[in-house]
Amino acid sequence: MRTQVGIIGAGPAGLFLARLLQLAGIDSVVLENRGREYVEKRVRAGILEQGTVDVLREIGVGERMNREGIEHAGTQLRFDGETHHIDFQELTGRKVMVYGQQEVVKDLIAQRIADDLPLHFSVSEVELHDLAGTTPRITYTDADGSPQSLECDYIAGCDGFHGVSRSFIPDGHLTAYDRTYPFAWFGILANARPSSKELIYTHSPHGFALHSLRSDHVVRNYLQVSPGFDPATMSDEQIWDEFDRRMATADGTFAINRGEITEKLVSTMRSWVITPMRYERLLLAGDAAHIVPPTGAKGMNLAVADVVVLAEGITRALQSGDESGLDSYSDVVLRRVWRCEHFSWWMTSMLHRFPPDHPEGDDFGLQMQLSQLRYVTTSEAAMRSLAENYVGLPLDYFR
Ligand code: RFL
Ligand code: PHB
């Protein structure tokens, strides 16, 4: 088999890339090691930046998002029992969209299948070969257990943090930057009415809490927990009680709306970048090359921003033999990646309680957080800086 671009991974990076290439007249084959149902049900991100929304519309897959997504013109920061509104629209002229990542993924998969283009689920034993030659190859076992070989012009490693693509880059080529945090997020999905019109990011003496949503009857909430936290140690009632405890307002009026909890998931918090994002004919994009802690809501948006630049580079290389867009790909996208790494690290550091044995876990560290929170909710300049980063700098800002 042969294609122009072999894409490993049917997450946002792989699926957006496949669609962008299709519209530019470039063939691709997408290989995904999970089943379709699993990929479509995997609950993850919920906040789309304006730039991501624009891309989804431009590639003709924004129709359901336009109907079902919920535009948010601001967010709330709560600390010391007081709630502060950050008005994105007023500060930046931009907004974000609440629309689940798995809905985006579903829409892109449906489009690809409707277009009758190759997207293979449940593949295994994916291996990359001849990356430094002109015809790199992917071998894998298909869903029926048959071995396959796919020749390509380029390979896009869009297989996320746990993917295999980058392991085929020779030792010594990549530099990794890493930061782990002494806490994790315990996320729940529940059939409950939202308790607020906007997301509420809460700093409290008992740890961070985030109230988010998916629709007017489904909420997505997160609690800061220790990295080894076991959800089985908390009853549903204790979970809701903990949201009430952390999110309590000084006037005593806030109570979170409760409902049936339908999903519980613990995710670790990490900042991680590898450079460069290219090795010869292998290009990495999205979580395969960088991870951010979820506090800034950046991960999926970064994946999309990567592949917009990548699709242009691949198109130019294949249509006019000009590899300059691929040569500069890593440097160009890493400027945005590092901006988002900083923003996510900063939001995380400002909002979470560090354990007492951590250098930031003392009273001085706490006062630094509170001072920063007061500043960012009173100074228009500071507020605008947060807003500008949260809604996402324009796609061409870093080019
Ligand atoms: P993905 O989504 O991990 O997709 C990679 C795909 O590759 C497949 N795969 C393989 N396929 C073939 N062969 C192999 N050997 C393979 N190994 C893996 C996987 O099955 C998968 O389908 O990476 P991608 O496309 O780069 O997208 C990145 C985003 O998924 C991620 O950054 C976001 O979910 C992060 N994130 C958030 N991002 C936002 O923009 N806004 C948010 O509000 C937001 N909230 C979050 C988040 C991530 C979270 N968790 C669970 C880490 C909230 C949470 C809790
Ligand atoms: C979500 O709704 O899942 C969500 C929202 C904001 C974040 C992270 C996750 O910062």
mmCIF file of N, CA, C and O in Angstrom, residues 98-165:
data_model
loop_
_atom_site.group_PDB
_atom_site.id
_atom_site.type_symbol
_atom_site.label_atom_id
_atom_site.label_comp_id
_atom_site.label_asym_id
_atom_site.label_seq_id
_atom_site.Cartn_x
_atom_site.Cartn_y
_atom_site.Cartn_z
ATOM 1 N N VAL A 98 -17.400 25.974 24.719
ATOM 2 C CA VAL A 98 -17.466 24.723 25.476
ATOM 3 C C VAL A 98 -18.055 23.670 24.544
ATOM 4 O O VAL A 98 -19.225 23.762 24.144
ATOM 5 N N TYR A 99 -17.245 22.707 24.158
ATOM 6 C CA TYR A 99 -17.683 21.630 23.264
ATOM 7 C C TYR A 99 -16.679 20.502 23.463
ATOM 8 O O TYR A 99 -15.479 20.700 23.260
ATOM 9 N N GLY A 100 -17.152 19.348 23.894
ATOM 10 C CA GLY A 100 -16.246 18.277 24.310
ATOM 11 C C GLY A 100 -15.317 17.808 23.199
ATOM 12 O O GLY A 100 -15.707 17.734 22.041
ATOM 13 N N GLN A 101 -14.100 17.486 23.603
ATOM 14 C CA GLN A 101 -13.125 16.971 22.641
ATOM 15 C C GLN A 101 -13.670 15.743 21.911
ATOM 16 O O GLN A 101 -13.455 15.578 20.716
ATOM 17 N N GLN A 102 -14.372 14.877 22.654
ATOM 18 C CA GLN A 102 -14.845 13.663 21.973
ATOM 19 C C GLN A 102 -15.936 13.981 20.966
ATOM 20 O O GLN A 102 -16.157 13.223 20.025
ATOM 21 N N GLU A 103 -16.602 15.116 21.128
ATOM 22 C CA GLU A 103 -17.593 15.530 20.117
ATOM 23 C C GLU A 103 -16.866 15.989 18.843
ATOM 24 O O GLU A 103 -17.277 15.670 17.728
ATOM 25 N N VAL A 104 -15.767 16.721 19.032
ATOM 26 C CA VAL A 104 -14.960 17.150 17.886
ATOM 27 C C VAL A 104 -14.449 15.908 17.149
ATOM 28 O O VAL A 104 -14.514 15.802 15.915
ATOM 29 N N VAL A 105 -13.929 14.966 17.942
ATOM 30 C CA VAL A 105 -13.390 13.729 17.365
ATOM 31 C C VAL A 105 -14.484 12.973 16.613
ATOM 32 O O VAL A 105 -14.282 12.514 15.481
ATOM 33 N N LYS A 106 -15.673 12.874 17.201
ATOM 34 C CA LYS A 106 -16.799 12.190 16.540
ATOM 35 C C LYS A 106 -17.133 12.858 15.206
ATOM 36 O O LYS A 106 -17.356 12.189 14.198
ATOM 37 N N ASP A 107 -17.165 14.186 15.208
ATOM 38 C CA ASP A 107 -17.532 14.924 13.993
ATOM 39 C C ASP A 107 -16.491 14.701 12.891
ATOM 40 O O ASP A 107 -16.839 14.534 11.719
ATOM 41 N N LEU A 108 -15.211 14.700 13.272
ATOM 42 C CA LEU A 108 -14.150 14.509 12.272
ATOM 43 C C LEU A 108 -14.154 13.076 11.739
ATOM 44 O O LEU A 108 -13.934 12.844 10.540
ATOM 45 N N ILE A 109 -14.420 12.112 12.615
ATOM 46 C CA ILE A 109 -14.481 10.705 12.167
ATOM 47 C C ILE A 109 -15.671 10.519 11.223
ATOM 48 O O ILE A 109 -15.549 9.899 10.154
ATOM 49 N N ALA A 110 -16.819 11.092 11.594
ATOM 50 C CA ALA A 110 -18.016 10.951 10.748
ATOM 51 C C ALA A 110 -17.750 11.543 9.361
ATOM 52 O O ALA A 110 -18.129 10.960 8.337
ATOM 53 N N GLN A 111 -17.073 12.683 9.326
ATOM 54 C CA GLN A 111 -16.768 13.333 8.044
ATOM 55 C C GLN A 111 -15.851 12.445 7.198
ATOM 56 O O GLN A 111 -16.059 12.244 6.002
ATOM 57 N N ARG A 112 -14.821 11.899 7.853
ATOM 58 C CA ARG A 112 -13.859 11.065 7.118
ATOM 59 C C ARG A 112 -14.543 9.821 6.561
ATOM 60 O O ARG A 112 -14.280 9.396 5.433
ATOM 61 N N ILE A 113 -15.420 9.241 7.354
ATOM 62 C CA ILE A 113 -16.117 8.039 6.893
ATOM 63 C C ILE A 113 -17.095 8.402 5.773
ATOM 64 O O ILE A 113 -17.185 7.704 4.768
ATOM 65 N N ALA A 114 -17.777 9.541 5.923
ATOM 66 C CA ALA A 114 -18.700 9.984 4.858
ATOM 67 C C ALA A 114 -17.940 10.238 3.556
ATOM 68 O O ALA A 114 -18.451 9.989 2.461
ATOM 69 N N ASP A 115 -16.708 10.699 3.674
ATOM 70 C CA ASP A 115 -15.891 10.964 2.474
ATOM 71 C C ASP A 115 -15.223 9.691 1.947
ATOM 72 O O ASP A 115 -14.468 9.746 0.976
ATOM 73 N N ASP A 116 -15.436 8.584 2.656
ATOM 74 C CA ASP A 116 -14.894 7.290 2.247
ATOM 75 C C ASP A 116 -13.363 7.313 2.146
ATOM 76 O O ASP A 116 -12.781 6.807 1.176
ATOM 77 N N LEU A 117 -12.740 7.919 3.137
ATOM 78 C CA LEU A 117 -11.277 8.012 3.151
ATOM 79 C C LEU A 117 -10.705 7.081 4.217
ATOM 80 O O LEU A 117 -11.365 6.819 5.232
ATOM 81 N N PRO A 118 -9.475 6.582 4.009
ATOM 82 C CA PRO A 118 -8.950 5.547 4.902
ATOM 83 C C PRO A 118 -8.690 5.996 6.339
ATOM 84 O O PRO A 118 -7.983 6.988 6.574
ATOM 85 N N LEU A 119 -9.324 5.282 7.248
ATOM 86 C CA LEU A 119 -9.158 5.496 8.690
ATOM 87 C C LEU A 119 -9.310 4.115 9.311
ATOM 88 O O LEU A 119 -10.397 3.541 9.293
ATOM 89 N N HIS A 120 -8.199 3.563 9.798
ATOM 90 C CA HIS A 120 -8.226 2.178 10.262
ATOM 91 C C HIS A 120 -8.103 2.130 11.779
ATOM 92 O O HIS A 120 -7.102 2.579 12.344
ATOM 93 N N PHE A 121 -9.131 1.584 12.411
ATOM 94 C CA PHE A 121 -9.124 1.442 13.869
ATOM 95 C C PHE A 121 -8.540 0.086 14.260
ATOM 96 O O PHE A 121 -8.384 -0.804 13.426
ATOM 97 N N SER A 122 -8.255 -0.039 15.556
ATOM 98 C CA SER A 122 -7.831 -1.317 16.151
ATOM 99 C C SER A 122 -6.626 -1.938 15.458
ATOM 100 O O SER A 122 -6.541 -3.158 15.308
ATOM 101 N N VAL A 123 -5.696 -1.093 14.989
ATOM 102 C CA VAL A 123 -4.451 -1.640 14.444
ATOM 103 C C VAL A 123 -3.488 -1.881 15.610
ATOM 104 O O VAL A 123 -3.663 -1.320 16.688
ATOM 105 N N SER A 124 -2.503 -2.726 15.397
ATOM 106 C CA SER A 124 -1.529 -2.972 16.473
ATOM 107 C C SER A 124 -0.136 -3.108 15.877
ATOM 108 O O SER A 124 0.037 -3.118 14.644
ATOM 109 N N GLU A 125 0.840 -3.226 16.759
ATOM 110 C CA GLU A 125 2.252 -3.424 16.360
ATOM 111 C C GLU A 125 2.716 -2.417 15.300
ATOM 112 O O GLU A 125 3.343 -2.786 14.297
ATOM 113 N N VAL A 126 2.386 -1.160 15.527
ATOM 114 C CA VAL A 126 2.798 -0.105 14.598
ATOM 115 C C VAL A 126 4.306 0.121 14.719
ATOM 116 O O VAL A 126 4.826 0.332 15.811
ATOM 117 N N GLU A 127 4.995 0.028 13.586
ATOM 118 C CA GLU A 127 6.442 0.303 13.575
ATOM 119 C C GLU A 127 6.786 1.193 12.387
ATOM 120 O O GLU A 127 6.180 1.081 11.324
ATOM 121 N N LEU A 128 7.759 2.058 12.582
ATOM 122 C CA LEU A 128 8.177 2.977 11.516
ATOM 123 C C LEU A 128 9.548 2.553 10.996
ATOM 124 O O LEU A 128 10.398 2.118 11.783
ATOM 125 N N HIS A 129 9.745 2.707 9.680
ATOM 126 C CA HIS A 129 11.001 2.279 9.059
ATOM 127 C C HIS A 129 11.485 3.342 8.071
ATOM 128 O O HIS A 129 10.688 4.090 7.516
ATOM 129 N N ASP A 130 12.787 3.329 7.838
ATOM 130 C CA ASP A 130 13.418 4.166 6.789
ATOM 131 C C ASP A 130 13.042 5.649 6.882
ATOM 132 O O ASP A 130 12.778 6.296 5.856
ATOM 133 N N LEU A 131 13.010 6.165 8.079
ATOM 134 C CA LEU A 131 12.599 7.563 8.252
ATOM 135 C C LEU A 131 13.556 8.537 7.564
ATOM 136 O O LEU A 131 13.158 9.624 7.160
ATOM 137 N N ALA A 132 14.820 8.137 7.432
ATOM 138 C CA ALA A 132 15.799 9.048 6.827
ATOM 139 C C ALA A 132 15.876 8.881 5.306
ATOM 140 O O ALA A 132 16.590 9.632 4.631
ATOM 141 N N GLY A 133 15.109 7.936 4.752
ATOM 142 C CA GLY A 133 15.099 7.754 3.292
ATOM 143 C C GLY A 133 13.988 8.580 2.658
ATOM 144 O O GLY A 133 13.306 9.354 3.337
ATOM 145 N N THR A 134 13.776 8.391 1.346
ATOM 146 C CA THR A 134 12.722 9.182 0.690
ATOM 147 C C THR A 134 11.366 8.480 0.766
ATOM 148 O O THR A 134 10.336 9.085 0.484
ATOM 149 N N THR A 135 11.378 7.195 1.111
ATOM 150 C CA THR A 135 10.107 6.471 1.197
ATOM 151 C C THR A 135 9.977 5.787 2.559
ATOM 152 O O THR A 135 10.190 4.578 2.670
ATOM 153 N N PRO A 136 9.644 6.547 3.588
ATOM 154 C CA PRO A 136 9.472 5.915 4.897
ATOM 155 C C PRO A 136 8.276 4.960 4.860
ATOM 156 O O PRO A 136 7.399 5.085 3.995
ATOM 157 N N ARG A 137 8.255 4.024 5.774
ATOM 158 C CA ARG A 137 7.244 2.970 5.748
ATOM 159 C C ARG A 137 6.684 2.752 7.151
ATOM 160 O O ARG A 137 7.398 2.886 8.133
ATOM 161 N N ILE A 138 5.412 2.379 7.181
ATOM 162 C CA ILE A 138 4.792 1.991 8.450
ATOM 163 C C ILE A 138 4.366 0.536 8.304
ATOM 164 O O ILE A 138 3.687 0.185 7.333
ATOM 165 N N THR A 139 4.779 -0.309 9.217
ATOM 166 C CA THR A 139 4.215 -1.652 9.236
ATOM 167 C C THR A 139 3.308 -1.764 10.456
ATOM 168 O O THR A 139 3.555 -1.137 11.483
ATOM 169 N N TYR A 140 2.247 -2.543 10.309
ATOM 170 C CA TYR A 140 1.301 -2.718 11.417
ATOM 171 C C TYR A 140 0.458 -3.955 11.168
ATOM 172 O O TYR A 140 0.490 -4.544 10.076
ATOM 173 N N THR A 141 -0.275 -4.337 12.175
ATOM 174 C CA THR A 141 -1.210 -5.451 12.039
ATOM 175 C C THR A 141 -2.609 -4.856 12.031
ATOM 176 O O THR A 141 -2.942 -4.045 12.902
ATOM 177 N N ASP A 142 -3.402 -5.211 11.035
ATOM 178 C CA ASP A 142 -4.736 -4.588 10.954
ATOM 179 C C ASP A 142 -5.727 -5.274 11.898
ATOM 180 O O ASP A 142 -5.388 -6.249 12.584
ATOM 181 N N ALA A 143 -6.960 -4.752 11.914
ATOM 182 C CA ALA A 143 -7.962 -5.234 12.874
ATOM 183 C C ALA A 143 -8.258 -6.718 12.694
ATOM 184 O O ALA A 143 -8.672 -7.401 13.637
ATOM 185 N N ASP A 144 -8.036 -7.248 11.469
ATOM 186 C CA ASP A 144 -8.283 -8.677 11.223
ATOM 187 C C ASP A 144 -7.078 -9.542 11.545
ATOM 188 O O ASP A 144 -7.080 -10.745 11.283
ATOM 189 N N GLY A 145 -6.000 -8.913 12.013
ATOM 190 C CA GLY A 145 -4.809 -9.687 12.375
ATOM 191 C C GLY A 145 -3.832 -9.872 11.224
ATOM 192 O O GLY A 145 -2.868 -10.631 11.352
ATOM 193 N N SER A 146 -4.057 -9.213 10.082
ATOM 194 C CA SER A 146 -3.145 -9.368 8.939
ATOM 195 C C SER A 146 -2.049 -8.317 8.977
ATOM 196 O O SER A 146 -2.323 -7.142 9.228
ATOM 197 N N PRO A 147 -0.803 -8.708 8.689
ATOM 198 C CA PRO A 147 0.279 -7.734 8.647
ATOM 199 C C PRO A 147 0.141 -6.818 7.430
ATOM 200 O O PRO A 147 -0.277 -7.262 6.352
ATOM 201 N N GLN A 148 0.450 -5.536 7.598
ATOM 202 C CA GLN A 148 0.320 -4.563 6.517
ATOM 203 C C GLN A 148 1.584 -3.720 6.445
ATOM 204 O O GLN A 148 2.276 -3.529 7.443
ATOM 205 N N SER A 149 1.839 -3.182 5.246
ATOM 206 C CA SER A 149 2.966 -2.274 5.083
ATOM 207 C C SER A 149 2.483 -1.082 4.263
ATOM 208 O O SER A 149 1.836 -1.237 3.228
ATOM 209 N N LEU A 150 2.770 0.109 4.745
ATOM 210 C CA LEU A 150 2.293 1.329 4.101
ATOM 211 C C LEU A 150 3.478 2.228 3.774
ATOM 212 O O LEU A 150 4.164 2.711 4.666
ATOM 213 N N GLU A 151 3.703 2.445 2.500
ATOM 214 C CA GLU A 151 4.775 3.370 2.071
ATOM 215 C C GLU A 151 4.237 4.789 2.016
ATOM 216 O O GLU A 151 3.113 5.003 1.543
ATOM 217 N N CYS A 152 5.054 5.743 2.451
ATOM 218 C CA CYS A 152 4.560 7.123 2.506
ATOM 219 C C CYS A 152 5.642 8.074 1.988
ATOM 220 O O CYS A 152 6.815 7.710 1.861
ATOM 221 N N ASP A 153 5.237 9.332 1.785
ATOM 222 C CA ASP A 153 6.231 10.387 1.576
ATOM 223 C C ASP A 153 6.648 10.964 2.923
ATOM 224 O O ASP A 153 7.808 11.270 3.140
ATOM 225 N N TYR A 154 5.651 11.149 3.778
ATOM 226 C CA TYR A 154 5.920 11.643 5.132
ATOM 227 C C TYR A 154 5.061 10.861 6.125
ATOM 228 O O TYR A 154 3.993 10.348 5.767
ATOM 229 N N ILE A 155 5.550 10.823 7.375
ATOM 230 C CA ILE A 155 4.766 10.199 8.445
ATOM 231 C C ILE A 155 4.512 11.256 9.514
ATOM 232 O O ILE A 155 5.429 11.997 9.898
ATOM 233 N N ALA A 156 3.261 11.335 9.951
ATOM 234 C CA ALA A 156 2.921 12.274 11.035
ATOM 235 C C ALA A 156 2.656 11.467 12.297
ATOM 236 O O ALA A 156 1.748 10.626 12.332
ATOM 237 N N GLY A 157 3.460 11.691 13.310
ATOM 238 C CA GLY A 157 3.280 11.023 14.606
ATOM 239 C C GLY A 157 2.309 11.840 15.439
ATOM 240 O O GLY A 157 2.679 12.824 16.059
ATOM 241 N N CYS A 158 1.035 11.428 15.414
ATOM 242 C CA CYS A 158 -0.022 12.163 16.146
ATOM 243 C C CYS A 158 -0.596 11.230 17.196
ATOM 244 O O CYS A 158 -1.801 11.221 17.454
ATOM 245 N N ASP A 159 0.260 10.393 17.792
ATOM 246 C CA ASP A 159 -0.230 9.313 18.638
ATOM 247 C C ASP A 159 -0.130 9.612 20.132
ATOM 248 O O ASP A 159 -0.102 8.686 20.949
ATOM 249 N N GLY A 160 -0.102 10.878 20.484
ATOM 250 C CA GLY A 160 -0.246 11.248 21.894
ATOM 251 C C GLY A 160 0.969 10.925 22.741
ATOM 252 O O GLY A 160 1.995 10.440 22.262
ATOM 253 N N PHE A 161 0.830 11.218 24.013
ATOM 254 C CA PHE A 161 1.945 11.071 24.949
ATOM 255 C C PHE A 161 2.419 9.616 25.061
ATOM 256 O O PHE A 161 3.597 9.345 25.229
ATOM 257 N N HIS A 162 1.473 8.669 24.984
ATOM 258 C CA HIS A 162 1.835 7.250 25.136
ATOM 259 C C HIS A 162 2.077 6.573 23.791
ATOM 260 O O HIS A 162 2.185 5.344 23.722
ATOM 261 N N GLY A 163 2.179 7.356 22.745
ATOM 262 C CA GLY A 163 2.349 6.782 21.413
ATOM 263 C C GLY A 163 3.737 6.196 21.165
ATOM 264 O O GLY A 163 4.630 6.306 22.011
ATOM 265 N N VAL A 164 3.889 5.588 19.983
ATOM 266 C CA VAL A 164 5.156 4.906 19.681
ATOM 267 C C VAL A 164 6.053 5.689 18.713
ATOM 268 O O VAL A 164 7.247 5.420 18.617
ATOM 269 N N SER A 165 5.481 6.634 17.996
ATOM 270 C CA SER A 165 6.220 7.273 16.890
ATOM 271 C C SER A 165 7.586 7.786 17.313
ATOM 272 O O SER A 165 8.597 7.535 16.655
#
